[in-house]
Amino acid sequence: MDILDIIAKKRDKGTLSRDEIHFFIKNYVDGSIKDYQASALLMAIYLNGMNNEEISILTDEMMHSGEVMNLDSIEGIKVDKHSTGGVGDKVSLILGPMIASAGAKLAKMSGRGLGHTGGTLDKLESIPGMRINLSKNEFIQQVKKIGISIIGQNSKLVPADKKIYALRDVTSTIGSIPLIASSVMSKKLASGSDAILLDVKYGSGAFMKDIDSAKELARTMVNIGKHLNKDVKAEVTPMDQPLGLAVGNNLEIKEVIATLKGNGPKDLFELCIDSGAIMLMQAKITKTKEEGVKILQENVKNGKAFDKFVEFVSAQGGDVSYILDPSKFEMAKNIVPIYSKKSGYINRIDAMTIGISSMRLGGGRETLDDVIDMSAGIVLNKKLGDEVRENELLCTIYTNRKENDYMPIIENVYNSFKIDENLIYKKEEHILIE
Ligand code: URA
């Protein structure tokens, strides 16, 4: 077999066989296929696409390019959740303890934030002492004992994705549905859970800007699950504004705590309950979504979900006193309110600008080596569709940066709100693909 024939076949819109895809992945990972040849094949895939079977084979081959976690020693159905990312997305940290309090087993590997998106691991690390690099055995034992663990991805998982993703980044081949779907799913499947719920975001703060491409990505990933015999469902949900009110690491953890106590923002709470109820069905704990919604709402009211979060933080070495008294979290030195210059309705909030602004206030990373300021970020006071009066609070920024550095960011944050005389905003669609 020759890589040149494989490139030519895809260039001419052919369908690649398992042997050809296997040959590419194996030889690219071991270095015998060069970056320039892999780039040509990725561009051919970008331009000519792949059918569902090719995408599933590509995912399977990528998944088996490294270690695959074996979670069989944990009794019952192991569930996992993945969001394609956005601004203020702290759902896993709320939904995880919620479903674990109802008997589900969540064994989750998460990532770090980059650019406008935050990462679950960074948020967790804003809790002093929290360990996110447990050994495989510690991870499994913790899920067995308390039903939940969230850690960083094992570096031995899916080496093919590390190489291919880095190459896509420098060859303008990121935005291809077969390549995104195989990248996300190979990592999720290698993490070893039996059932996966995906949350594919669309809108100004998401990777997918419109609902149609988000639906196509969701369908493609659900199909991979069908081909590879895994229970995969996908929600397609809006990221047309930050999720909840808080953006930034310890600010988001405070919102997680409030939400688990039943005092969180409505959009965030509803999404957690909705996704959690689907996962309880995937875990075969409940038969209907309504049953799951009821259990999860009840576990927030009776404190079981919050107690599970405390147990989870404690099991991973986190200082629980911060969870019990969130005022202990470090506060940024500069806390600056931003007021509306006019009265009207909020018809647009540019989530991408909010995410990038939070990063520039110190709350995120521009490059992977940047050090995050855990106390920096933005807390919204108004959301889409809200009425606002002149001089009323729109949001507050938190930063340790100097005034000269944060003043231009304030301007950007203010301009990310579009305030009109009339209300035009309509709630975006939220759908489930299974
Ligand atoms: N996230 C991934 O893990 N892979 C992609 O290709 C895009 C987003």
Coordinates of C-alpha atoms and ligand atoms in Angstrom, one line a residue:
M1 CA 0.0 0.0 0.0
D2 CA 1.2 3.5 -0.8
I3 CA 0.2 6.8 0.8
L4 CA 0.3 8.5 -2.6
D5 CA -2.5 6.2 -3.8
I6 CA -4.6 6.9 -0.7
I7 CA -4.2 10.7 -1.2
A8 CA -5.1 10.4 -4.9
K9 CA -8.1 8.3 -4.1
K10 CA -9.6 10.8 -1.7
R11 CA -8.5 13.7 -4.0
D12 CA -10.6 12.0 -6.7
K13 CA -13.6 11.7 -4.3
G14 CA -13.1 8.0 -3.7
T15 CA -14.1 6.0 -0.6
L16 CA -11.3 4.8 1.6
S17 CA -11.3 1.2 2.9
R18 CA -10.5 0.2 6.5
D19 CA -7.1 -1.1 5.4
E20 CA -6.2 2.3 3.8
I21 CA -7.4 4.3 6.8
H22 CA -5.5 1.9 9.2
F23 CA -2.3 2.2 7.0
F24 CA -2.6 6.0 7.2
I25 CA -3.1 6.2 11.0
K26 CA -0.5 3.6 11.9
N27 CA 2.2 5.0 9.7
Y28 CA 1.5 8.7 10.5
V29 CA 1.7 8.0 14.2
D30 CA 5.0 6.2 13.9
G31 CA 6.5 8.9 11.6
S32 CA 6.8 6.9 8.4
I33 CA 4.2 9.1 6.7
K34 CA 5.4 12.7 6.6
D35 CA 3.5 15.8 7.7
Y36 CA 3.3 17.0 4.1
Q37 CA 1.6 13.8 2.9
A38 CA -0.7 13.8 5.9
S39 CA -1.6 17.4 5.1
A40 CA -2.5 16.6 1.6
L41 CA -4.8 13.8 2.7
L42 CA -6.4 16.0 5.4
M43 CA -7.1 18.7 2.8
A44 CA -8.6 16.1 0.5
I45 CA -10.9 14.9 3.3
Y46 CA -11.7 18.5 4.1
L47 CA -12.7 19.2 0.5
N48 CA -14.4 15.9 -0.4
G49 CA -15.7 14.6 2.9
M50 CA -16.2 11.1 4.1
N51 CA -19.2 8.9 4.3
N52 CA -20.5 7.6 7.7
E53 CA -18.7 4.3 7.5
E54 CA -15.3 6.0 6.6
I55 CA -15.7 8.4 9.6
S56 CA -16.5 5.5 11.9
I57 CA -13.5 3.5 10.7
L58 CA -11.3 6.6 11.1
T59 CA -12.6 7.1 14.6
D60 CA -12.0 3.5 15.5
E61 CA -8.4 3.5 14.1
M62 CA -7.6 6.8 15.9
M63 CA -9.0 5.5 19.2
H64 CA -6.9 2.3 18.9
S65 CA -3.7 4.3 18.1
G66 CA -3.0 4.4 21.8
E67 CA -4.2 3.2 25.2
V68 CA -7.9 2.5 25.7
M69 CA -9.2 2.8 29.2
N70 CA -10.8 -0.3 30.6
L71 CA -13.5 0.6 33.2
D72 CA -15.0 -2.9 33.4
S73 CA -14.1 -3.3 37.0
I74 CA -16.6 -0.5 37.9
E75 CA -20.0 -2.1 38.2
G76 CA -22.9 -0.8 36.1
I77 CA -23.1 1.5 33.2
K78 CA -20.5 4.2 33.1
V79 CA -21.6 7.4 31.5
D80 CA -19.7 10.3 30.1
K81 CA -20.5 13.8 28.9
H82 CA -18.8 16.1 26.4
S83 CA -19.5 19.6 25.4
T84 CA -18.0 21.0 22.2
G85 CA -17.2 24.1 24.4
G86 CA -18.2 27.6 24.8
V87 CA -18.2 30.5 27.3
G88 CA -19.3 29.9 30.9
D89 CA -20.0 26.2 30.3
K90 CA -19.7 24.7 33.7
V91 CA -22.4 22.1 33.2
S92 CA -20.2 18.9 33.8
L93 CA -19.3 20.2 37.3
I94 CA -23.0 20.5 38.2
L95 CA -24.5 17.7 36.3
G96 CA -21.8 15.2 37.5
P97 CA -22.5 15.4 41.2
M98 CA -26.3 15.6 40.4
I99 CA -26.4 12.3 38.5
A100 CA -23.9 10.6 40.9
S101 CA -26.2 11.5 43.7
A102 CA -28.9 9.6 41.9
G103 CA -26.6 6.5 41.5
A104 CA -25.0 7.1 38.1
K105 CA -21.3 6.5 37.6
L106 CA -19.4 9.3 35.9
A107 CA -15.8 8.6 34.9
K108 CA -14.8 11.7 33.0
M109 CA -11.6 13.0 31.4
S110 CA -11.7 16.7 30.7
G111 CA -9.6 19.3 28.9
R112 CA -8.1 22.8 29.6
G113 CA -9.3 26.1 28.2
L114 CA -7.8 27.8 25.3
G115 CA -8.8 31.1 23.6
H116 CA -12.4 32.2 24.3
T117 CA -13.4 28.9 25.9
G118 CA -12.8 27.8 29.4
G119 CA -11.8 24.3 30.5
T120 CA -13.3 22.1 33.2
L121 CA -9.8 21.2 34.5
D122 CA -8.8 24.9 35.0
K123 CA -12.1 25.5 36.9
L124 CA -11.5 22.6 39.1
E125 CA -7.9 23.7 39.8
S126 CA -9.2 27.0 41.2
I127 CA -10.3 25.0 44.2
P128 CA -7.1 24.9 46.4
G129 CA -5.6 21.4 46.6
M130 CA -7.8 19.9 43.9
R131 CA -5.9 17.1 42.1
I132 CA -6.7 16.4 38.5
N133 CA -3.9 14.0 37.7
L134 CA -5.0 10.9 39.6
S135 CA -3.5 7.5 38.6
K136 CA -5.7 5.1 36.6
N137 CA -6.2 3.1 39.7
E138 CA -7.1 6.1 41.9
F139 CA -9.6 7.2 39.2
I140 CA -11.3 3.8 39.0
Q141 CA -11.4 3.4 42.8
Q142 CA -12.9 6.8 43.3
V143 CA -15.7 6.1 40.7
K144 CA -16.4 2.8 42.4
K145 CA -16.6 4.4 45.8
I146 CA -18.4 7.7 45.3
G147 CA -19.7 7.5 41.7
I148 CA -17.7 10.4 40.2
S149 CA -14.3 11.4 39.2
I150 CA -13.1 14.1 36.8
I151 CA -9.5 14.2 35.8
G152 CA -7.1 15.3 33.0
Q153 CA -6.8 13.2 29.9
N154 CA -4.2 10.4 30.1
S155 CA -1.3 11.4 27.7
K156 CA -1.2 7.9 26.3
L157 CA -4.7 8.1 24.9
V158 CA -5.2 8.7 21.1
P159 CA -1.7 9.8 20.0
A160 CA -3.2 10.0 16.5
D161 CA -5.4 12.9 17.5
K162 CA -2.6 14.9 19.0
K163 CA -0.6 14.7 15.7
I164 CA -3.5 15.2 13.4
Y165 CA -5.0 18.1 15.4
A166 CA -1.7 19.9 15.5
L167 CA -1.4 19.5 11.8
R168 CA -5.0 20.6 11.1
D169 CA -4.3 23.7 13.2
V170 CA -1.5 24.8 10.7
T171 CA -3.1 23.7 7.5
S172 CA -6.6 25.3 7.7
T173 CA -8.3 21.9 8.0
I174 CA -9.9 22.3 11.5
G175 CA -13.4 23.0 10.3
S176 CA -14.2 19.7 8.7
I177 CA -17.1 17.6 10.1
P178 CA -15.4 14.2 9.5
L179 CA -12.2 15.5 11.1
I180 CA -13.9 17.2 14.1
A181 CA -16.3 14.2 14.7
S182 CA -13.5 11.6 14.6
S183 CA -11.2 13.8 16.8
V184 CA -13.9 14.3 19.5
M185 CA -15.3 10.7 19.4
S186 CA -11.9 8.9 19.3
K187 CA -11.0 10.6 22.6
K188 CA -14.4 10.0 24.2
L189 CA -14.5 6.3 23.2
A190 CA -10.9 5.8 24.4
S191 CA -11.9 7.0 27.8
G192 CA -13.8 3.8 28.3
S193 CA -17.4 4.7 29.2
D194 CA -20.4 2.8 28.0
A195 CA -22.7 5.7 27.2
I196 CA -21.9 9.2 26.1
L197 CA -24.0 12.4 26.0
L198 CA -22.7 15.1 23.7
D199 CA -23.6 18.7 23.9
V200 CA -23.0 20.3 20.5
K201 CA -23.0 24.1 20.9
Y202 CA -23.9 26.6 18.2
G203 CA -23.9 30.3 18.1
S204 CA -21.6 33.3 18.6
G205 CA -19.5 31.6 21.4
A206 CA -19.3 28.2 19.8
F207 CA -17.2 26.3 17.3
M208 CA -20.3 25.8 15.1
K209 CA -21.8 29.1 14.3
D210 CA -25.2 27.9 13.0
I211 CA -27.7 25.3 14.0
D212 CA -27.5 23.3 10.8
S213 CA -23.8 22.6 11.0
A214 CA -24.2 21.8 14.7
K215 CA -27.0 19.3 13.8
E216 CA -24.8 17.7 11.1
L217 CA -21.9 17.4 13.5
A218 CA -24.2 15.9 16.2
R219 CA -25.7 13.4 13.7
T220 CA -22.3 12.4 12.5
M221 CA -21.1 11.7 16.1
V222 CA -24.3 9.8 17.0
N223 CA -23.8 7.7 13.9
I224 CA -20.2 6.9 14.9
G225 CA -21.7 5.5 18.2
K226 CA -24.2 3.3 16.2
H227 CA -21.4 1.9 14.0
L228 CA -19.2 1.2 17.0
N229 CA -22.0 -0.1 19.3
K230 CA -21.9 2.6 21.9
D231 CA -24.9 4.5 23.3
V232 CA -24.3 8.0 22.0
K233 CA -26.8 10.8 22.2
A234 CA -26.3 14.4 21.3
E235 CA -28.0 17.6 22.4
V236 CA -27.7 20.6 20.1
T237 CA -27.9 23.7 22.4
P238 CA -27.4 27.4 21.9
M239 CA -24.2 29.3 22.9
D240 CA -25.5 32.6 21.7
Q241 CA -24.7 34.1 25.1
P242 CA -22.5 32.8 28.0
L243 CA -24.1 30.0 29.9
G244 CA -25.3 31.2 33.3
L245 CA -23.8 34.4 34.6
A246 CA -20.2 33.8 35.5
V247 CA -17.3 33.5 33.1
G248 CA -13.8 32.8 34.7
N249 CA -12.5 30.0 36.9
N250 CA -13.2 30.6 40.6
L251 CA -16.2 32.8 39.6
E252 CA -17.7 29.8 37.8
I253 CA -17.0 27.5 40.7
K254 CA -19.0 29.8 43.0
E255 CA -21.8 29.6 40.4
V256 CA -21.5 25.8 40.4
I257 CA -22.0 25.8 44.2
A258 CA -25.0 28.2 44.0
T259 CA -26.6 26.1 41.3
L260 CA -26.1 22.8 43.2
K261 CA -27.8 24.6 46.2
G262 CA -30.8 25.5 43.9
N263 CA -29.8 29.2 43.6
G264 CA -28.2 29.2 40.2
P265 CA -29.2 31.0 37.0
K266 CA -32.3 29.5 35.3
D267 CA -30.7 28.7 31.9
L268 CA -27.8 26.8 33.5
F269 CA -30.0 24.9 36.0
E270 CA -32.4 23.9 33.3
L271 CA -29.7 22.6 31.0
C272 CA -28.1 20.6 33.8
I273 CA -31.4 19.0 34.7
D274 CA -32.2 18.3 31.1
S275 CA -28.9 16.7 30.3
G276 CA -28.7 14.9 33.6
A277 CA -32.1 13.3 33.0
I278 CA -31.0 12.0 29.6
M279 CA -27.9 10.6 31.2
L280 CA -29.9 8.8 34.0
M281 CA -31.8 7.1 31.2
Q282 CA -28.6 6.2 29.5
A283 CA -27.4 4.7 32.8
K284 CA -30.7 2.8 32.9
I285 CA -31.5 4.3 36.3
T286 CA -34.7 5.7 35.0
K287 CA -37.1 4.8 32.2
T288 CA -38.3 8.3 31.3
K289 CA -36.9 11.8 31.2
E290 CA -39.6 13.1 33.5
E291 CA -38.6 10.6 36.2
G292 CA -35.0 11.8 35.9
V293 CA -36.0 15.5 36.1
K294 CA -38.0 14.8 39.3
I295 CA -35.1 12.9 41.0
L296 CA -32.5 15.5 40.1
Q297 CA -34.7 18.4 41.2
E298 CA -35.4 16.6 44.4
N299 CA -31.7 15.9 45.0
V300 CA -30.9 19.6 44.6
K301 CA -33.7 20.5 47.1
N302 CA -32.7 17.8 49.7
G303 CA -28.9 18.7 49.5
K304 CA -27.8 15.3 48.1
A305 CA -26.4 16.8 44.9
F306 CA -24.4 19.5 46.8
D307 CA -23.1 16.9 49.3
K308 CA -21.9 14.7 46.4
F309 CA -20.0 17.7 45.1
V310 CA -18.3 18.2 48.5
E311 CA -17.5 14.4 48.6
F312 CA -16.0 14.7 45.1
V313 CA -13.8 17.7 45.9
S314 CA -12.7 16.1 49.1
A315 CA -11.9 12.7 47.4
Q316 CA -9.6 14.6 44.9
G317 CA -7.8 16.5 47.7
G318 CA -9.6 19.8 47.3
D319 CA -10.1 22.1 50.3
V320 CA -13.7 21.6 51.2
S321 CA -13.8 24.7 53.4
Y322 CA -13.9 26.8 50.2
I323 CA -17.0 24.9 49.0
L324 CA -18.7 25.4 52.3
D325 CA -17.8 29.1 52.4
P326 CA -17.2 30.4 48.9
S327 CA -16.4 33.9 50.2
K328 CA -12.9 32.3 51.0
F329 CA -12.1 32.2 47.2
E330 CA -9.5 34.8 46.2
M331 CA -11.0 38.0 44.9
A332 CA -9.5 40.0 42.1
K333 CA -8.1 43.4 43.2
N334 CA -10.1 45.4 40.6
I335 CA -13.8 44.8 40.5
V336 CA -15.3 47.2 38.0
P337 CA -19.1 47.5 37.3
I338 CA -20.2 48.3 33.8
Y339 CA -23.5 50.2 33.5
S340 CA -25.9 50.6 30.5
K341 CA -25.8 53.9 28.7
K342 CA -29.4 53.6 27.6
S343 CA -32.7 51.9 28.4
G344 CA -34.1 49.1 26.2
Y345 CA -33.9 45.3 25.7
I346 CA -30.8 43.1 25.3
N347 CA -31.1 41.6 21.8
R348 CA -27.6 40.3 21.4
I349 CA -24.6 39.4 23.6
D350 CA -21.5 38.5 21.7
A351 CA -20.4 35.4 23.7
M352 CA -17.1 35.2 21.8
T353 CA -16.2 38.8 22.8
I354 CA -17.1 38.0 26.4
G355 CA -14.9 34.9 26.3
I356 CA -11.9 36.7 24.8
S357 CA -12.3 39.6 27.2
S358 CA -12.3 37.2 30.2
M359 CA -9.2 35.7 28.8
R360 CA -7.5 39.1 28.4
L361 CA -8.5 40.1 32.0
G362 CA -6.3 37.1 33.0
G363 CA -9.0 34.4 33.2
G364 CA -7.9 32.4 30.2
R365 CA -5.0 31.3 28.0
E366 CA -4.0 32.8 24.6
T367 CA -1.4 30.0 24.3
L368 CA -1.1 26.7 26.1
D369 CA 1.8 28.0 28.3
D370 CA -0.1 31.0 29.7
V371 CA -0.7 31.0 33.4
I372 CA -4.4 31.6 34.4
D373 CA -5.5 34.1 37.1
M374 CA -8.2 32.0 38.8
S375 CA -10.0 35.1 40.2
A376 CA -10.3 37.0 36.8
G377 CA -13.4 37.1 34.6
I378 CA -16.8 38.6 34.1
V379 CA -20.1 38.2 35.8
L380 CA -23.2 39.2 33.9
N381 CA -26.1 41.0 35.5
K382 CA -28.3 40.9 32.4
K383 CA -29.0 38.2 29.8
L384 CA -30.6 38.0 26.4
G385 CA -34.2 39.2 26.3
D386 CA -33.8 41.2 29.6
E387 CA -35.0 44.7 30.0
V388 CA -32.4 47.2 31.1
R389 CA -32.6 50.8 32.3
E390 CA -30.1 53.6 31.7
N391 CA -27.4 53.4 34.4
E392 CA -28.4 49.9 35.4
L393 CA -25.7 47.3 36.0
L394 CA -25.0 45.2 32.9
C395 CA -22.1 43.2 34.2
T396 CA -19.0 43.4 36.4
I397 CA -15.4 42.6 35.5
Y398 CA -12.8 41.1 37.8
T399 CA -9.1 41.5 37.2
N400 CA -5.7 41.9 38.7
R401 CA -4.5 43.7 35.5
K402 CA -3.5 47.4 35.6
E403 CA -6.1 50.0 34.7
N404 CA -4.4 50.9 31.4
D405 CA -4.6 47.3 30.4
Y406 CA -8.2 46.6 31.4
M407 CA -9.8 49.9 30.2
P408 CA -9.9 48.9 26.5
I409 CA -11.4 45.6 27.5
I410 CA -14.3 47.3 29.4
E411 CA -15.1 49.0 26.1
N412 CA -15.2 45.7 24.2
V413 CA -17.4 44.1 26.9
Y414 CA -19.8 47.0 26.8
N415 CA -20.0 46.8 23.0
S416 CA -20.8 43.1 23.1
F417 CA -24.2 44.0 24.4
K418 CA -26.7 45.1 21.8
I419 CA -29.5 47.2 23.4
D420 CA -32.5 48.2 21.3
E421 CA -35.8 49.9 22.0
N422 CA -37.7 46.8 21.0
L423 CA -37.4 43.2 22.0
I424 CA -36.3 41.1 19.0
Y425 CA -34.5 38.2 20.7
K426 CA -36.1 34.8 20.5
K427 CA -35.0 31.8 22.5
E428 CA -32.9 29.5 20.3
E429 CA -33.8 25.9 19.7
H430 CA -32.5 23.0 21.9
I431 CA -32.9 19.6 20.3
L432 CA -31.9 16.0 21.0
I433 CA -30.4 13.7 18.4
E434 CA -30.4 10.0 19.1
Ligands
URA1 N1 -12.5 19.5 19.7 C1 -11.7 18.4 19.4 O1 -11.4 17.7 20.3 N2 -11.4 18.2 18.2 C2 -11.8 19.0 17.1 O2 -11.4 18.7 16.0 C3 -12.5 20.1 17.4 C4 -12.9 20.4 18.7

